[in-house]
CSV table of C-alpha atoms and ligand atoms in Angstrom, one decimal:
chain,number,residue,atom,x,y,z
A,1,MET,CA,127.6,174.6,77.6
A,2,SER,CA,125.9,171.3,76.8
A,3,THR,CA,122.2,170.8,77.2
A,4,LEU,CA,123.2,167.9,79.5
A,5,ASP,CA,125.1,170.2,81.9
A,6,PRO,CA,122.0,171.3,83.9
A,7,LEU,CA,120.8,167.6,84.2
A,8,ASN,CA,124.3,166.5,85.4
A,9,ALA,CA,124.6,169.5,87.8
A,10,ARG,CA,121.3,168.4,89.4
A,11,HIS,CA,121.5,164.6,89.2
A,12,ALA,CA,125.0,163.2,88.4
A,13,ILE,CA,126.7,161.0,91.0
A,14,PRO,CA,130.4,161.1,90.3
A,15,ALA,CA,131.8,157.8,89.0
A,16,ILE,CA,128.4,156.2,89.4
A,17,ALA,CA,125.8,157.9,87.2
A,18,GLN,CA,125.7,160.7,84.6
A,19,VAL,CA,123.6,161.9,81.8
A,20,ILE,CA,125.4,161.3,78.4
A,21,ALA,CA,124.6,161.8,74.8
A,22,GLY,CA,123.6,158.3,73.7
A,23,GLN,CA,122.7,157.0,70.2
A,24,ASP,CA,122.1,159.9,67.7
A,25,GLY,CA,122.7,162.3,70.6
A,26,LEU,CA,119.6,161.2,72.6
A,27,PRO,CA,120.2,161.9,76.3
A,28,ALA,CA,120.5,158.9,78.5
A,29,VAL,CA,121.5,158.1,82.1
A,30,HIS,CA,124.6,155.9,82.1
A,31,VAL,CA,125.0,153.9,85.4
A,32,THR,CA,128.2,152.2,86.5
A,33,ALA,CA,127.0,150.6,89.8
A,34,PRO,CA,129.2,148.1,91.6
A,35,ALA,CA,126.9,145.3,90.6
A,36,ALA,CA,126.0,146.3,87.1
A,37,GLU,CA,126.2,148.8,84.3
A,38,GLY,CA,123.0,150.2,82.9
A,39,LEU,CA,121.6,152.7,80.4
A,40,VAL,CA,118.2,154.3,80.3
A,41,TYR,CA,117.2,156.9,77.7
A,42,LEU,CA,114.9,159.9,78.6
A,43,HIS,CA,113.2,159.1,75.3
A,44,GLY,CA,110.4,156.7,76.3
A,45,ALA,CA,112.2,156.1,79.7
A,46,HIS,CA,113.7,153.4,77.6
A,47,VAL,CA,116.0,150.9,79.3
A,48,ALA,CA,118.6,150.0,76.7
A,49,ALA,CA,121.3,148.1,78.6
A,50,PHE,CA,121.6,146.0,81.7
A,51,LYS,CA,125.1,144.3,82.1
A,52,PRO,CA,125.5,142.5,85.4
A,53,HIS,CA,129.1,143.0,86.5
A,54,GLY,CA,131.3,141.8,83.7
A,55,ALA,CA,128.5,140.1,81.7
A,56,PRO,CA,127.3,141.0,78.3
A,57,ASN,CA,124.0,143.0,77.8
A,58,VAL,CA,121.1,140.9,79.0
A,59,LEU,CA,118.9,143.1,76.8
A,60,TRP,CA,118.8,142.9,73.0
A,61,LEU,CA,119.0,145.9,70.7
A,62,SER,CA,118.5,145.8,66.9
A,63,GLN,CA,121.3,147.2,64.8
A,64,LYS,CA,118.6,148.8,62.7
A,65,SER,CA,116.8,150.6,65.5
A,66,LEU,CA,115.9,154.2,65.0
A,67,TRP,CA,117.0,156.7,67.7
A,68,GLN,CA,114.6,159.6,67.0
A,69,PRO,CA,112.0,161.5,69.0
A,70,GLY,CA,108.6,160.2,68.0
A,71,LYS,CA,110.0,156.8,66.9
A,72,PRO,CA,110.2,153.6,69.1
A,73,ILE,CA,113.6,152.2,69.9
A,74,ARG,CA,113.8,148.5,68.7
A,75,GLY,CA,114.9,146.4,71.6
A,76,GLY,CA,115.7,147.0,75.3
A,77,VAL,CA,112.5,147.6,77.3
A,78,PRO,CA,109.9,149.7,75.5
A,79,ILE,CA,107.0,150.9,77.7
A,80,CYS,CA,103.6,150.3,76.2
A,81,PHE,CA,101.0,152.7,77.5
A,82,PRO,CA,98.0,153.5,77.5
A,83,TRP,CA,97.2,150.7,75.1
A,84,PHE,CA,99.0,147.5,74.0
A,85,GLY,CA,99.3,146.6,70.3
A,86,PRO,CA,96.9,148.3,67.9
A,87,ARG,CA,94.5,150.7,69.7
A,88,GLN,CA,91.2,148.8,70.1
A,89,GLY,CA,88.5,150.2,67.8
A,90,VAL,CA,90.7,152.9,66.3
A,91,PRO,CA,92.4,152.7,63.0
A,92,ALA,CA,96.2,153.0,63.3
A,93,SER,CA,97.3,156.6,62.8
A,94,PRO,CA,100.0,159.0,64.1
A,95,ASP,CA,97.6,159.8,66.9
A,96,SER,CA,97.0,156.1,67.7
A,97,PRO,CA,100.5,154.5,67.3
A,98,PRO,CA,100.8,150.8,68.2
A,99,HIS,CA,101.6,150.2,71.9
A,100,GLY,CA,100.5,153.8,72.7
A,101,PHE,CA,102.5,157.0,73.0
A,102,ALA,CA,104.6,156.6,76.2
A,103,ARG,CA,107.6,155.1,74.3
A,104,LEU,CA,107.6,157.9,71.8
A,105,LEU,CA,107.8,160.9,74.1
A,106,ALA,CA,110.6,162.5,76.2
A,107,TRP,CA,110.3,161.8,79.9
A,108,GLU,CA,111.5,164.0,82.7
A,109,LEU,CA,114.5,162.8,84.7
A,110,GLN,CA,113.3,163.2,88.3
A,111,SER,CA,116.1,161.6,90.4
A,112,ILE,CA,119.1,159.3,90.5
A,113,GLN,CA,119.7,157.7,93.9
A,114,GLN,CA,122.2,155.1,95.2
A,115,SER,CA,121.3,152.6,97.8
A,116,THR,CA,122.4,149.1,99.0
A,117,HIS,CA,120.1,147.7,96.2
A,118,GLY,CA,121.9,149.6,93.5
A,119,VAL,CA,121.3,152.8,91.6
A,120,THR,CA,117.7,153.9,91.0
A,121,VAL,CA,116.8,156.2,88.1
A,122,ALA,CA,113.3,157.8,88.3
A,123,LEU,CA,111.6,159.2,85.3
A,124,ALA,CA,108.1,160.6,84.8
A,125,LEU,CA,105.7,161.3,82.0
A,126,THR,CA,102.8,163.7,82.8
A,127,SER,CA,99.6,164.1,80.8
A,128,SER,CA,99.6,167.2,78.6
A,129,ASP,CA,97.4,168.9,76.0
A,130,ALA,CA,99.0,166.6,73.4
A,131,THR,CA,98.3,163.4,75.3
A,132,ARG,CA,94.8,164.5,76.3
A,133,ALA,CA,94.0,165.2,72.6
A,134,VAL,CA,94.7,161.5,71.9
A,135,TRP,CA,93.7,160.0,75.3
A,136,PRO,CA,91.3,162.2,77.4
A,137,HIS,CA,92.7,161.5,80.8
A,138,ASP,CA,95.1,163.1,83.3
A,139,PHE,CA,97.9,160.9,84.7
A,140,VAL,CA,101.4,160.7,85.9
A,141,LEU,CA,103.4,157.7,84.8
A,142,ARG,CA,106.7,157.1,86.7
A,143,HIS,CA,109.3,154.6,85.8
A,144,HIS,CA,111.7,153.6,88.7
A,145,VAL,CA,114.7,151.6,87.3
A,146,THR,CA,117.2,150.1,89.7
A,147,PHE,CA,120.4,148.8,88.3
A,148,GLY,CA,122.0,146.3,90.8
A,149,PRO,CA,122.4,142.6,91.1
A,150,GLN,CA,119.0,142.5,89.5
A,151,LEU,CA,117.3,144.9,87.1
A,152,VAL,CA,114.2,146.1,88.9
A,153,MET,CA,111.7,148.2,86.9
A,154,THR,CA,108.5,149.5,88.5
A,155,LEU,CA,105.9,151.3,86.4
A,156,GLU,CA,103.8,153.5,88.7
A,157,LEU,CA,100.6,155.0,87.2
A,158,THR,CA,98.6,157.6,89.1
A,159,ASN,CA,95.2,158.9,88.0
A,160,THR,CA,95.5,162.7,88.6
A,161,GLY,CA,92.2,163.4,86.8
A,162,THR,CA,88.6,163.8,88.1
A,163,SER,CA,87.2,160.7,86.3
A,164,PRO,CA,88.1,157.0,86.3
A,165,LEU,CA,90.6,155.7,83.7
A,166,THR,CA,91.5,152.3,82.3
A,167,ALA,CA,94.8,151.7,80.7
A,168,GLU,CA,96.9,148.8,79.3
A,169,GLU,CA,100.6,148.7,80.2
A,170,ALA,CA,103.6,146.6,79.3
A,171,LEU,CA,107.3,146.4,80.0
A,172,HIS,CA,108.0,144.9,76.5
A,173,THR,CA,111.4,143.4,77.3
A,174,TYR,CA,113.7,142.1,74.6
A,175,PHE,CA,116.2,139.5,75.9
A,176,ALA,CA,119.6,138.8,74.2
A,177,LEU,CA,120.1,135.1,73.4
A,178,ALA,CA,122.7,133.1,71.5
A,179,ASP,CA,120.1,131.1,69.5
A,180,VAL,CA,116.4,131.4,70.3
A,181,LYS,CA,115.8,128.0,68.7
A,182,GLN,CA,117.8,126.3,71.5
A,183,VAL,CA,116.2,128.2,74.4
A,184,GLN,CA,113.8,126.6,76.9
A,185,VAL,CA,111.2,128.9,78.5
A,186,ASN,CA,109.8,127.6,81.8
A,187,GLY,CA,107.2,128.8,84.2
A,188,LEU,CA,104.0,128.9,82.1
A,189,ALA,CA,103.1,125.3,81.9
A,190,GLY,CA,99.3,124.8,82.3
A,191,THR,CA,98.6,128.5,81.7
A,192,ARG,CA,96.1,129.5,79.0
A,193,TYR,CA,97.2,131.9,76.3
A,194,VAL,CA,95.8,133.7,73.2
A,195,ASP,CA,97.8,132.6,70.2
A,196,LYS,CA,98.1,135.8,68.0
A,197,ALA,CA,100.1,133.8,65.5
A,198,ASP,CA,97.2,131.3,65.1
A,199,GLY,CA,94.0,133.3,64.7
A,200,PHE,CA,93.9,134.5,68.3
A,201,LYS,CA,92.8,131.0,69.4
A,202,GLU,CA,92.9,130.4,73.1
A,203,LYS,CA,95.0,127.4,74.0
A,204,PRO,CA,96.6,125.7,77.1
A,205,GLN,CA,100.4,125.8,77.4
A,206,MET,CA,101.5,122.2,77.5
A,207,GLY,CA,104.9,122.0,79.3
A,208,LEU,CA,107.8,124.2,78.6
A,209,ILE,CA,107.9,126.6,75.6
A,210,THR,CA,110.4,126.3,72.7
A,211,ILE,CA,110.5,128.6,69.8
A,212,THR,CA,110.1,126.8,66.4
A,213,ALA,CA,108.1,129.4,64.4
A,214,GLU,CA,106.7,132.9,64.7
A,215,THR,CA,105.5,133.1,68.3
A,216,ASP,CA,103.2,135.8,69.6
A,217,ARG,CA,101.3,134.7,72.8
A,218,VAL,CA,99.4,136.6,75.5
A,219,TYR,CA,99.4,134.4,78.6
A,220,LEU,CA,96.3,135.0,80.7
A,221,ASP,CA,95.8,135.4,84.4
A,222,THR,CA,99.3,134.5,85.4
A,223,THR,CA,101.6,135.9,88.1
A,224,ALA,CA,104.3,133.3,87.4
A,225,THR,CA,108.0,133.8,87.3
A,226,VAL,CA,109.5,132.8,83.9
A,227,THR,CA,113.0,131.5,83.2
A,228,LEU,CA,114.9,131.5,79.9
A,229,ASP,CA,117.6,128.8,79.7
A,230,ASP,CA,120.3,129.6,77.2
A,231,PRO,CA,122.5,126.6,76.7
A,232,ILE,CA,125.0,128.3,74.5
A,233,GLN,CA,125.6,131.3,76.8
A,234,ARG,CA,125.2,128.8,79.7
A,235,ARG,CA,123.0,131.2,81.6
A,236,ARG,CA,119.5,131.3,83.0
A,237,ILE,CA,117.6,134.6,82.9
A,238,THR,CA,114.8,134.9,85.5
A,239,ILE,CA,111.8,137.3,85.1
A,240,ALA,CA,109.8,137.7,88.3
A,241,LYS,CA,107.0,140.2,88.6
A,242,ASP,CA,104.4,141.9,90.9
A,243,ASN,CA,101.0,143.2,90.0
A,244,SER,CA,101.0,141.9,86.5
A,245,ARG,CA,98.3,139.5,85.2
A,246,ASN,CA,99.7,138.8,81.7
A,247,THR,CA,103.0,137.7,80.2
A,248,VAL,CA,103.6,138.0,76.5
A,249,VAL,CA,106.1,135.8,74.6
A,250,TRP,CA,107.1,137.1,71.2
A,251,ASN,CA,109.6,136.2,68.5
A,252,PRO,CA,108.9,137.5,64.9
A,253,TRP,CA,110.7,134.6,63.2
A,254,ILE,CA,111.8,135.0,59.5
A,255,ALA,CA,108.9,136.7,57.6
A,256,LYS,CA,107.9,139.2,60.3
A,257,ALA,CA,111.6,140.2,61.0
A,258,LYS,CA,111.9,140.9,57.2
A,259,ALA,CA,108.8,143.0,57.3
A,260,MET,CA,110.1,145.4,60.0
A,261,PRO,CA,112.4,148.1,58.7
A,262,ASP,CA,113.9,148.6,62.2
A,263,PHE,CA,114.7,144.9,62.7
A,264,GLY,CA,117.6,143.2,60.8
A,265,ASP,CA,116.4,140.3,58.6
A,266,ASP,CA,118.9,137.9,60.3
A,267,GLU,CA,118.5,139.3,63.9
A,268,TRP,CA,115.5,137.2,65.0
A,269,PRO,CA,117.5,134.2,66.3
A,270,GLY,CA,119.2,136.5,68.8
A,271,MET,CA,116.2,137.7,70.8
A,272,LEU,CA,113.0,136.7,72.6
A,273,CYS,CA,110.5,139.1,74.2
A,274,VAL,CA,109.1,138.1,77.6
A,275,GLU,CA,106.8,141.0,78.5
A,276,THR,CA,105.4,141.9,81.9
A,277,CYS,CA,102.0,143.5,81.4
A,278,ASN,CA,98.4,144.1,82.1
A,279,VAL,CA,96.4,144.0,78.9
A,280,GLY,CA,92.8,143.3,77.6
A,281,PRO,CA,90.6,142.3,80.5
A,282,ALA,CA,93.5,142.7,82.9
A,283,ALA,CA,93.9,146.4,82.0
A,284,VAL,CA,94.4,148.7,85.0
A,285,SER,CA,91.4,150.7,86.2
A,286,LEU,CA,92.0,153.6,88.6
A,287,ALA,CA,89.6,156.0,90.3
A,288,PRO,CA,90.7,159.6,90.7
A,289,GLY,CA,93.8,159.8,93.0
A,290,GLN,CA,94.5,156.0,92.8
A,291,THR,CA,97.9,154.6,92.0
A,292,HIS,CA,99.0,151.2,90.6
A,293,HIS,CA,102.5,149.7,90.6
A,294,MET,CA,103.7,147.0,88.2
A,295,THR,CA,107.2,145.6,88.7
A,296,ALA,CA,109.5,143.3,86.7
A,297,ARG,CA,112.7,141.9,88.3
A,298,LEU,CA,115.3,140.5,86.0
A,299,SER,CA,118.3,138.4,87.1
A,300,VAL,CA,120.9,136.3,85.5
A,301,ALA,CA,122.8,133.3,86.8
A,302,PRO,CA,124.8,130.4,85.4
A,303,LEU,CA,122.7,127.5,84.2
A,304,PRO,CA,122.3,125.0,87.1
B,1,TA6,O1,104.3,142.1,72.1
B,1,TA6,C1,104.2,141.4,70.9
B,1,TA6,C2,103.7,142.4,69.9
B,1,TA6,O2,102.5,142.9,70.2
B,1,TA6,C3,103.7,141.8,68.5
B,1,TA6,O3,102.4,141.5,68.0
B,1,TA6,C4,104.5,142.7,67.6
B,1,TA6,O4,103.7,143.7,67.1
B,1,TA6,C5,105.5,143.3,68.7
B,1,TA6,O5,104.6,143.6,69.8
B,1,TA6,C6,106.3,144.5,68.3
B,1,TA6,O6,105.5,145.7,68.1
B,1,TA6,P1,106.1,147.0,67.6
B,1,TA6,O7,105.0,148.0,67.6
B,1,TA6,O8,107.2,147.4,68.6
B,1,TA6,O9,106.8,146.7,66.3
């Protein structure tokens, strides 16, 4: 009897969704909805594939990614929680991993449901002694992932404790592109950003974004929809969002790609991160019992 059998007995939808052994045997929900194919791992509630009917994966995955409990998957949609980047004021350590612990832990598969919008997979991460030892709050973090004509991801955070909490959160989405150097990024013109690749200086975004060097920008106080125009694949990827005040745009370029063991030296032209988040001053604060929802909606269409 496979360890997946009880999960499939409870959740599988014949010919639509089932729990499979993914990379290195990590359990994942494989969805074959009419409008799209999708894959989400229980490890980190990590969305690894979104293929609108007949199209290639919209999400990028490194060939060098690790697929191990306790390690982040490189690519797809990592969930950053309860902090973004290095933990403020705390030296990096196994107890304070970059981008928090949510992407490193096994989440509970709560449900798989089919509707007119597509197939929705719900996963949850609940605070534990282990998380409280690192971050002294009680919470339930749920990830609702709908594979349909769009990929709709909603991160739902509930403060289940007796004291207020403040957390950063990000859907750190890696998009698959033919050549990032030829992509145009629209939607953020006039928005101020922190340039982490240039001394964390705050700058205004002049016009559209093109990627010509290491790019690591935290756009501030923006609810804007962003588009990626890929002239080689002749497609436009649209990233809309709700309840997110920041957008991060990241490409490591040559040196940073070389410095990451789980990122192929020659892979950087094939990806760009456009991340839906609430970080820094826009971190989410919840009183006991309060809930916050942040949503990213990804869609793909031919270039106009
Ligand atoms: O979102 C951009 C960023 O914060 C970059 O500074 C870079 O660190 C990237 O995330 C990847 O972080 P990771 O911990 O996944 O290697």
